[in-house]
Short mmCIF file of C-alpha atoms in Angstrom, two decimals:
data_model
loop_
_atom_site.label_atom_id
_atom_site.label_comp_id
_atom_site.label_asym_id
_atom_site.label_seq_id
_atom_site.Cartn_x
_atom_site.Cartn_y
_atom_site.Cartn_z
CA MET A 1379 10.91 -36.63 17.63
CA SER A 1380 8.25 -37.87 15.22
CA GLN A 1381 5.14 -39.68 16.43
CA ASN A 1382 6.38 -43.02 15.13
CA GLN A 1383 9.88 -42.78 16.56
CA VAL A 1384 10.58 -45.03 19.53
CA SER A 1385 13.13 -44.02 22.14
CA VAL A 1386 15.00 -46.01 24.78
CA LYS A 1387 13.86 -45.89 28.40
CA ARG A 1388 16.46 -48.13 29.99
CA ILE A 1389 19.12 -50.75 29.27
CA VAL A 1390 20.33 -53.54 31.53
CA PHE A 1391 23.62 -55.06 30.36
CA LYS A 1392 25.86 -57.98 31.23
CA GLU A 1393 29.14 -59.22 29.82
CA LEU A 1394 28.88 -62.81 28.61
CA LEU A 1395 31.67 -65.00 29.93
CA ALA A 1396 32.38 -68.53 28.66
CA GLY A 1397 30.04 -70.11 31.23
CA ASP A 1398 27.21 -67.81 30.15
CA ARG A 1399 27.70 -68.83 26.52
CA ARG A 1400 27.35 -72.47 27.53
CA LYS A 1401 24.09 -71.62 29.30
CA PHE A 1402 22.69 -70.15 26.08
CA GLU A 1403 23.70 -73.33 24.27
CA ALA A 1404 22.11 -75.47 27.02
CA ARG A 1405 25.40 -77.23 27.70
CA SER A 1406 26.60 -75.59 30.92
CA ASN A 1407 27.90 -77.82 33.65
CA ASP A 1408 30.05 -75.55 35.77
CA THR A 1409 29.72 -77.10 39.21
CA ALA A 1410 31.52 -74.23 40.92
CA SER A 1411 29.13 -71.69 39.42
CA GLY A 1412 25.78 -73.36 39.98
CA GLY A 1413 25.94 -76.63 38.06
CA GLY A 1414 23.87 -76.87 34.92
CA ALA A 1415 21.57 -73.96 35.72
CA ARG A 1416 20.49 -71.94 32.70
CA ASP A 1417 20.14 -68.70 34.65
CA LEU A 1418 21.60 -65.33 33.81
CA ARG A 1419 22.37 -63.83 37.22
CA PHE A 1420 22.45 -60.20 38.32
CA SER A 1421 23.86 -59.00 41.63
CA PRO A 1422 23.38 -57.27 43.87
CA TYR A 1423 19.66 -57.90 43.54
CA SER A 1424 18.84 -54.70 45.41
CA GLN A 1425 20.43 -52.64 42.61
CA PHE A 1426 18.88 -54.49 39.65
CA LYS A 1427 15.42 -55.04 41.15
CA THR A 1428 13.94 -51.67 40.17
CA ALA A 1429 15.26 -51.78 36.60
CA PHE A 1430 13.85 -55.26 35.99
CA GLU A 1431 10.55 -54.44 37.68
CA GLU A 1432 10.20 -51.48 35.31
CA MET A 1433 10.84 -53.84 32.39
CA PHE A 1434 8.68 -56.68 33.73
CA PRO A 1435 5.80 -54.90 35.52
CA HIS A 1436 3.73 -57.95 36.50
CA ILE A 1437 4.91 -59.23 39.88
CA ASP A 1438 3.40 -62.35 41.44
CA ASP A 1439 3.07 -63.24 45.12
CA LYS A 1440 6.52 -64.92 45.06
CA GLY A 1441 8.17 -61.71 43.84
CA ILE A 1442 8.75 -62.99 40.29
CA ALA A 1443 8.53 -60.16 37.78
CA SER A 1444 7.19 -61.14 34.36
CA GLY A 1445 6.98 -59.54 30.95
CA LYS A 1446 7.99 -60.35 27.39
CA PHE A 1447 11.15 -60.31 25.32
CA HIS A 1448 10.73 -59.16 21.71
CA TRP A 1449 12.92 -59.69 18.65
CA TYR A 1450 12.65 -60.14 14.91
CA GLU A 1451 12.77 -63.45 13.07
CA ALA A 1452 12.47 -63.54 9.29
CA GLY A 1453 11.35 -59.92 9.29
CA ARG A 1454 8.51 -60.27 11.76
CA GLU A 1455 8.31 -59.42 15.43
CA VAL A 1456 8.07 -62.34 17.84
CA SER A 1457 7.90 -62.38 21.62
CA LYS A 1458 8.15 -64.85 24.46
CA ASP A 1459 7.39 -64.62 28.16
CA ALA A 1460 10.33 -63.66 30.34
CA PHE A 1461 10.79 -63.76 34.10
CA PHE A 1462 13.10 -62.08 36.60
CA HIS A 1463 13.30 -64.13 39.80
CA PRO A 1464 14.23 -62.80 43.24
CA PRO A 1465 17.11 -64.35 45.20
CA THR A 1466 16.95 -67.92 46.45
CA SER A 1467 18.17 -69.08 49.84
CA ALA A 1468 21.26 -70.54 48.12
CA ARG A 1469 22.06 -67.29 46.29
CA GLY A 1470 20.68 -64.58 48.54
CA ASN A 1471 22.10 -61.60 46.66
CA GLU A 1472 21.30 -62.57 43.05
CA GLY A 1473 18.26 -61.96 40.90
CA ARG A 1474 18.06 -64.09 37.78
CA ILE A 1475 16.51 -64.54 34.40
CA ALA A 1476 15.81 -68.28 34.31
CA ASN A 1477 15.98 -70.71 31.40
CA ILE A 1478 17.76 -68.38 29.01
CA ASP A 1479 18.39 -71.26 26.63
CA LYS A 1480 14.64 -71.60 26.01
CA PHE A 1481 13.60 -68.16 24.88
CA LEU A 1482 16.37 -65.83 23.82
CA PRO A 1483 17.47 -65.54 20.15
CA THR A 1484 20.80 -67.30 20.66
CA ASP A 1485 21.61 -67.36 16.96
CA LYS A 1486 22.35 -63.65 17.28
CA ILE A 1487 25.23 -64.06 19.77
CA PRO A 1488 28.48 -62.90 18.13
CA ASN A 1489 31.28 -65.46 17.86
CA GLU A 1490 33.91 -65.54 20.60
CA GLU A 1491 36.52 -64.52 18.01
CA GLU A 1492 34.80 -61.12 17.79
CA GLY A 1493 35.91 -60.28 21.33
CA THR A 1494 34.02 -59.28 24.45
CA VAL A 1495 30.25 -59.68 24.06
CA PHE A 1496 27.50 -58.06 26.09
CA ILE A 1497 23.84 -58.91 26.27
CA LEU A 1498 21.66 -55.83 26.48
CA PHE A 1499 18.03 -55.81 27.54
CA ILE A 1500 16.66 -52.64 25.97
CA GLN A 1501 13.27 -51.27 27.01
CA ASP A 1502 11.75 -48.89 24.50
CA SER A 1503 9.25 -46.07 25.08
CA GLU A 1504 6.41 -48.48 24.27
CA GLY A 1505 7.50 -50.70 27.17
CA LYS A 1506 8.77 -53.53 24.96
CA VAL A 1507 12.01 -55.24 26.02
CA TRP A 1508 14.40 -56.23 23.24
CA PRO A 1509 17.36 -58.51 24.01
CA SER A 1510 20.35 -57.59 21.90
CA PHE A 1511 23.97 -58.67 21.71
CA ALA A 1512 26.85 -56.29 21.09
CA THR A 1513 30.60 -56.67 20.95
CA GLU A 1514 32.94 -54.15 22.51
CA ASN A 1515 33.90 -53.05 18.99
CA ALA A 1516 30.26 -52.62 17.94
CA LEU A 1517 29.57 -50.51 21.04
CA LEU A 1518 32.51 -48.28 20.12
CA ASN A 1519 31.53 -47.84 16.49
CA GLU A 1520 27.81 -48.47 16.05
CA TRP A 1521 25.97 -47.48 19.22
CA HIS A 1522 24.95 -44.06 20.51
CA GLU A 1523 27.59 -42.64 22.83
CA ASP A 1524 25.14 -42.33 25.75
CA VAL A 1525 24.88 -46.12 25.69
CA SER A 1526 28.42 -47.07 24.72
CA ASN A 1527 30.10 -44.67 27.15
CA MET A 1528 28.26 -46.08 30.16
CA ILE A 1529 28.83 -49.74 29.28
CA LEU A 1530 32.44 -49.39 28.18
CA SER A 1531 33.52 -47.14 31.05
CA CYS A 1532 31.98 -49.66 33.44
CA HIS A 1533 33.74 -52.52 31.65
CA ASN A 1534 37.08 -50.68 31.56
CA SER A 1535 36.97 -50.16 35.35
CA LYS A 1536 36.96 -53.94 35.89
CA LYS A 1537 39.82 -55.28 38.02
CA ARG A 1538 39.50 -59.05 37.43
CA SER A 1539 39.00 -60.72 34.06
CA ASN A 1540 36.95 -63.58 35.52
CA MET A 1541 34.27 -61.22 36.83
CA ALA A 1542 31.50 -60.17 34.45
CA THR A 1543 30.67 -56.52 33.93
CA SER A 1544 27.00 -55.77 34.51
CA GLY A 1545 24.84 -52.77 35.16
CA PHE A 1546 22.12 -50.56 33.81
CA VAL A 1547 21.41 -47.09 32.58
CA ASP A 1548 17.91 -45.71 33.11
CA PHE A 1549 17.24 -42.69 30.91
CA GLU A 1550 13.70 -42.31 32.24
CA LEU A 1551 14.57 -42.27 35.95
CA GLY A 1552 18.04 -40.74 35.48
CA SER A 1553 20.00 -43.48 37.21
CA GLU A 1554 22.80 -45.87 36.36
CA PHE A 1555 24.73 -48.67 38.03
CA CYS A 1556 27.99 -50.52 37.30
CA ASN A 1557 29.15 -53.77 38.88
CA HIS A 1558 31.77 -56.48 38.43
CA GLY A 1559 30.81 -59.78 39.93
#
């Protein structure tokens, strides 16, 4: 590997269902799934906590992990603060990235017509976290098999279509996790 080459440390992924898309567009109002909250939820918290704390290494006295999301706009790198919150009393098993409509590059979300879409939070060897969106087809044809195999095998093991696939693969620590719910 050359000095300038950046590698991937870890990836957290989540399938975007219709309600998640509405959150990105700041028009969610799904009373049964938390009202108008703009949170992207990950459960069980105990499984995702370590991966997000590696990505967002600054943890305050309330247990909120903070860091930055990075992406490119008009050819230049931009970043915004990002936060991973611990469970609340109302949702005791879920960690969450709050206010996703305010700081993620939503113009990069593939259209629903392109099929199943995943959001991937990719931490590189420099510690930067890059949100990315990928369709099932793109994972099959454009992504490295170490990434696509984990995500797609997790997704293909899903039993109920209304449950989102989520998980992570940590190349640095040698761990992975798959969940539906």
